[in-house]
Coordinates of C-alpha atoms in Angstrom, one line a residue:
M3 CA -11.6 -20.3 12.5
R4 CA -11.8 -16.4 12.2
L5 CA -13.6 -15.3 9.3
I6 CA -13.0 -11.6 7.1
I7 CA -15.5 -11.0 4.9
G8 CA -15.6 -8.3 2.8
I9 CA -18.4 -7.1 1.0
G10 CA -18.9 -6.2 -2.5
N11 CA -20.7 -6.9 -5.8
P12 CA -19.3 -9.7 -7.9
G13 CA -18.5 -9.2 -11.9
R14 CA -15.5 -7.3 -13.5
E15 CA -17.6 -4.2 -13.9
Y16 CA -17.6 -3.6 -10.2
E17 CA -14.0 -4.1 -9.4
G18 CA -12.8 -1.1 -8.3
T19 CA -15.6 1.0 -7.5
R20 CA -15.9 2.6 -3.9
H21 CA -19.3 -0.3 -3.1
N22 CA -16.3 -2.8 -3.2
L23 CA -14.1 -1.7 -0.5
G24 CA -14.3 -4.7 1.5
F25 CA -12.9 -6.7 -0.9
A26 CA -10.0 -4.6 -1.9
V27 CA -9.1 -5.3 1.9
V28 CA -9.2 -9.0 1.9
E29 CA -7.5 -8.9 -1.6
E30 CA -4.8 -6.8 0.0
L31 CA -4.0 -9.5 2.7
A32 CA -4.3 -11.9 0.9
R33 CA -1.6 -10.2 -1.2
R34 CA 0.7 -9.4 2.0
H35 CA 0.3 -13.0 3.4
R36 CA 0.4 -15.1 0.2
T37 CA -2.6 -17.0 1.0
S38 CA -4.1 -19.9 -1.3
V39 CA -6.0 -19.1 -4.0
W40 CA -9.2 -18.1 -4.3
S41 CA -11.7 -20.9 -4.0
K42 CA -15.4 -21.2 -4.5
D43 CA -16.8 -21.6 -1.2
R44 CA -21.1 -21.5 0.1
N45 CA -21.8 -19.1 -3.0
A46 CA -18.4 -17.5 -2.2
L47 CA -14.7 -17.0 -3.2
V48 CA -12.8 -18.4 -0.3
S49 CA -8.9 -17.7 0.4
E50 CA -7.5 -19.6 3.5
W51 CA -4.8 -17.8 5.7
L52 CA -2.5 -19.8 8.1
L53 CA -1.9 -17.3 10.8
P54 CA 1.5 -16.6 12.4
D55 CA 2.1 -16.8 16.1
A56 CA 2.0 -13.4 16.1
L57 CA -1.1 -13.1 14.8
G58 CA -2.8 -15.5 17.0
G59 CA -2.2 -18.9 15.3
G60 CA -5.1 -20.8 13.8
K61 CA -6.8 -20.3 10.6
A62 CA -8.2 -17.7 8.6
L63 CA -11.1 -17.4 6.0
L64 CA -11.2 -14.5 3.3
V65 CA -13.9 -14.1 2.2
K66 CA -15.7 -12.5 -0.9
P67 CA -19.0 -13.0 -1.3
Q68 CA -20.6 -14.0 -5.1
T69 CA -24.0 -12.5 -4.0
Y70 CA -24.6 -9.0 -4.7
V71 CA -24.2 -6.3 -1.7
N72 CA -28.1 -6.8 -0.6
K73 CA -27.8 -10.7 0.2
S74 CA -24.0 -10.3 1.9
G75 CA -25.9 -12.2 5.1
E76 CA -26.4 -15.4 3.0
T77 CA -22.7 -16.0 2.6
A78 CA -22.0 -15.1 5.9
Q79 CA -24.9 -17.1 7.4
A80 CA -23.8 -20.4 5.5
L81 CA -19.9 -19.6 6.6
L82 CA -20.3 -19.4 10.1
A83 CA -22.5 -22.5 10.4
F84 CA -20.5 -25.1 7.9
Y85 CA -16.9 -23.6 10.1
K86 CA -19.2 -23.7 13.7
A87 CA -17.8 -20.6 14.0
S88 CA -19.0 -17.8 16.7
V89 CA -20.0 -14.1 15.0
S90 CA -17.4 -12.9 18.0
D91 CA -14.6 -15.1 15.2
L92 CA -16.3 -12.7 12.3
L93 CA -15.1 -9.0 11.2
V94 CA -17.0 -7.7 8.2
V95 CA -15.1 -5.4 6.2
V96 CA -17.8 -2.5 4.5
D97 CA -17.6 1.0 2.7
D98 CA -19.6 3.9 4.3
L99 CA -20.4 7.3 2.5
N100 CA -21.1 8.6 5.8
L101 CA -17.8 8.7 6.2
Q102 CA -14.9 10.7 4.7
L103 CA -12.5 9.1 2.3
G104 CA -9.5 8.2 4.4
H105 CA -11.3 7.5 7.7
L106 CA -12.0 4.1 9.7
R107 CA -14.3 3.0 12.1
L108 CA -14.3 -0.1 13.7
R109 CA -17.1 -1.1 16.0
A110 CA -17.5 -4.2 18.5
D111 CA -21.2 -3.9 17.4
G112 CA -23.7 -1.6 16.1
S113 CA -26.5 -0.8 13.3
A114 CA -26.6 -1.1 9.5
G115 CA -26.6 2.4 9.1
G116 CA -28.4 2.6 6.1
H117 CA -26.2 -0.3 4.4
N118 CA -28.3 -2.9 2.5
G119 CA -25.7 -5.8 2.8
L120 CA -25.1 -4.7 6.7
R121 CA -28.7 -4.6 7.0
N122 CA -28.9 -8.5 5.4
I123 CA -26.5 -9.5 8.0
E124 CA -28.2 -8.3 11.0
A125 CA -31.2 -9.9 9.4
L126 CA -29.9 -13.1 9.6
I127 CA -27.2 -13.5 12.3
G128 CA -28.2 -10.1 14.4
N129 CA -25.7 -7.3 14.7
H130 CA -23.4 -8.2 17.7
Y131 CA -20.7 -8.7 15.6
P132 CA -17.1 -6.6 14.5
R133 CA -17.7 -4.3 11.1
L134 CA -14.8 -2.2 9.7
R135 CA -16.2 0.8 7.5
L136 CA -14.3 2.5 5.0
G137 CA -15.4 5.7 4.4
M138 CA -15.7 6.5 0.6
G139 CA -18.1 9.9 1.2
P140 CA -18.8 12.9 0.9
L141 CA -21.7 12.6 -2.2
P142 CA -21.2 15.6 -4.7
P143 CA -23.8 17.9 -4.3
G144 CA -26.3 17.0 -6.7
A145 CA -25.3 13.5 -7.1
D146 CA -27.2 10.5 -7.8
Q147 CA -25.8 8.1 -5.1
I148 CA -26.3 4.7 -6.3
G149 CA -24.1 5.9 -9.9
F150 CA -21.6 7.2 -7.1
V151 CA -21.1 4.1 -5.2
L152 CA -21.0 2.4 -8.2
T153 CA -18.4 4.2 -9.8
G154 CA -14.4 4.4 -9.2
F155 CA -12.9 7.1 -7.4
A156 CA -11.4 9.8 -9.3
P157 CA -7.7 10.1 -10.2
E158 CA -6.5 12.6 -7.2
Q159 CA -8.5 10.3 -4.6
R160 CA -6.5 7.0 -5.8
A161 CA -3.5 7.3 -4.3
E162 CA -5.4 8.5 -0.4
A163 CA -8.1 5.5 -1.3
Q164 CA -5.3 2.9 -1.5
A165 CA -3.5 4.5 1.8
M166 CA -7.0 3.7 3.4
I167 CA -7.6 0.1 2.1
A168 CA -3.4 -0.2 3.5
K169 CA -4.6 1.0 6.9
A170 CA -7.7 -1.2 7.1
A171 CA -5.5 -4.5 6.5
D172 CA -3.5 -3.1 9.0
C173 CA -6.2 -2.7 11.1
A174 CA -7.8 -6.3 10.4
E175 CA -4.3 -7.9 11.4
S176 CA -4.4 -5.9 14.9
W177 CA -7.9 -7.6 15.1
L178 CA -6.7 -10.7 14.7
R179 CA -4.1 -10.2 16.7
E180 CA -5.6 -8.2 19.5
G181 CA -8.9 -8.0 19.4
V182 CA -11.8 -5.4 18.6
Q183 CA -11.1 -2.8 21.4
V184 CA -7.5 -3.0 20.6
A185 CA -8.0 -2.7 17.1
C186 CA -10.1 0.3 17.5
R187 CA -6.5 2.4 17.8
F188 CA -6.8 2.7 13.8
N189 CA -10.0 4.7 13.3
G190 CA -10.0 8.6 12.5
P191 CA -8.2 9.8 9.4
L192 CA -5.2 9.4 8.1
V193 CA -2.3 10.2 9.5
R194 CA -1.4 12.8 6.3
P195 CA 3.0 14.2 6.7
E196 CA 2.5 17.8 7.3
P197 CA 3.8 19.5 3.7
P198 CA 7.5 20.9 3.3
P199 CA 7.5 24.6 4.0
K200 CA 7.3 27.0 1.3
P201 CA 10.7 28.7 0.2
A202 CA 11.7 32.1 1.2
P203 CA 10.9 34.4 -1.8
K204 CA 14.0 35.8 -3.1
P205 CA 15.1 39.2 -2.0
P206 CA 14.3 41.9 -5.2
V207 CA 18.2 42.5 -7.0
P208 CA 18.6 46.4 -5.7
L209 CA 19.0 48.7 -8.5
M210 CA 22.6 50.1 -9.3
T211 CA 22.0 53.8 -8.0
T212 CA 24.5 56.4 -7.6
N213 CA 24.8 60.1 -7.3
R214 CA 28.4 60.3 -8.0
I215 CA 28.5 62.0 -11.6
P216 CA 30.6 60.2 -13.9
E217 CA 33.8 62.3 -15.0
R218 CA 34.2 63.1 -18.3
P219 CA 37.2 61.3 -19.7
P220 CA 39.8 63.9 -21.0
G221 CA 39.8 64.5 -24.8
G222 CA 36.5 63.8 -26.9
P223 CA 34.5 60.8 -27.2
G224 CA 36.4 57.7 -26.0
G225 CA 39.2 59.3 -24.9
A226 CA 40.5 60.8 -28.3
P227 CA 42.1 64.4 -27.7
P228 CA 39.7 66.5 -29.7
P229 CA 40.8 67.8 -33.4
G230 CA 43.4 69.6 -34.0
E231 CA 45.2 69.1 -30.5
K232 CA 47.7 66.4 -30.1
S233 CA 47.2 63.8 -27.7
K234 CA 50.2 63.3 -24.8
D235 CA 52.2 61.2 -26.1
E236 CA 52.3 63.0 -29.5
E237 CA 54.1 65.5 -26.8
S238 CA 56.7 63.4 -25.5
P239 CA 60.0 64.4 -25.6
A240 CA 60.6 60.6 -25.9
Q241 CA 61.6 60.2 -30.2

């Protein structure tokens, strides 16, 4: 059994917040692969995933702990014990304030990096487990950190956040299929297409100028003969 645990806070008031990026990734995997309905297991919502041969076969469990973030280790410890899985079969997906929005970082092990959820997991099962971090930073100058992580993304950030979630799901699939070292190729920022070149400015329309003095039409204004002068038609012999 493989376990993919997304870190987040339970409850509708936390849906879509920066601190629930881990939930968003496991939900994306469940949506893509039409896994089983979410059910309660060991103080978590879990969805069982029958892995195709292309992803290594066997089973995986998508997990959303129903404790708060700082108690995530309790869920991880209970599920590992119940399913007799090793820490190498565990992938923890978590938000990271120290990474810029759009960046991913997968590591085979490491420190908690100031994240309370990872700190609790480390206290209960150690730190030798793979973890995938999703960037949500930077913290705006003068902003309250707790308030920042517990709010959603600004409208202009949502498309990038969704693209990052999709890329993180790709990374998790690679971890299942090929292991952590190969899946590290997803590390780094999103690859953004180059903006289209701006169209060249249109050349200014040249002014119609001429040095030629226009000829005065015969006769008066508009070509009419001056007063008292007959036109050529009137002088014509053809009567």
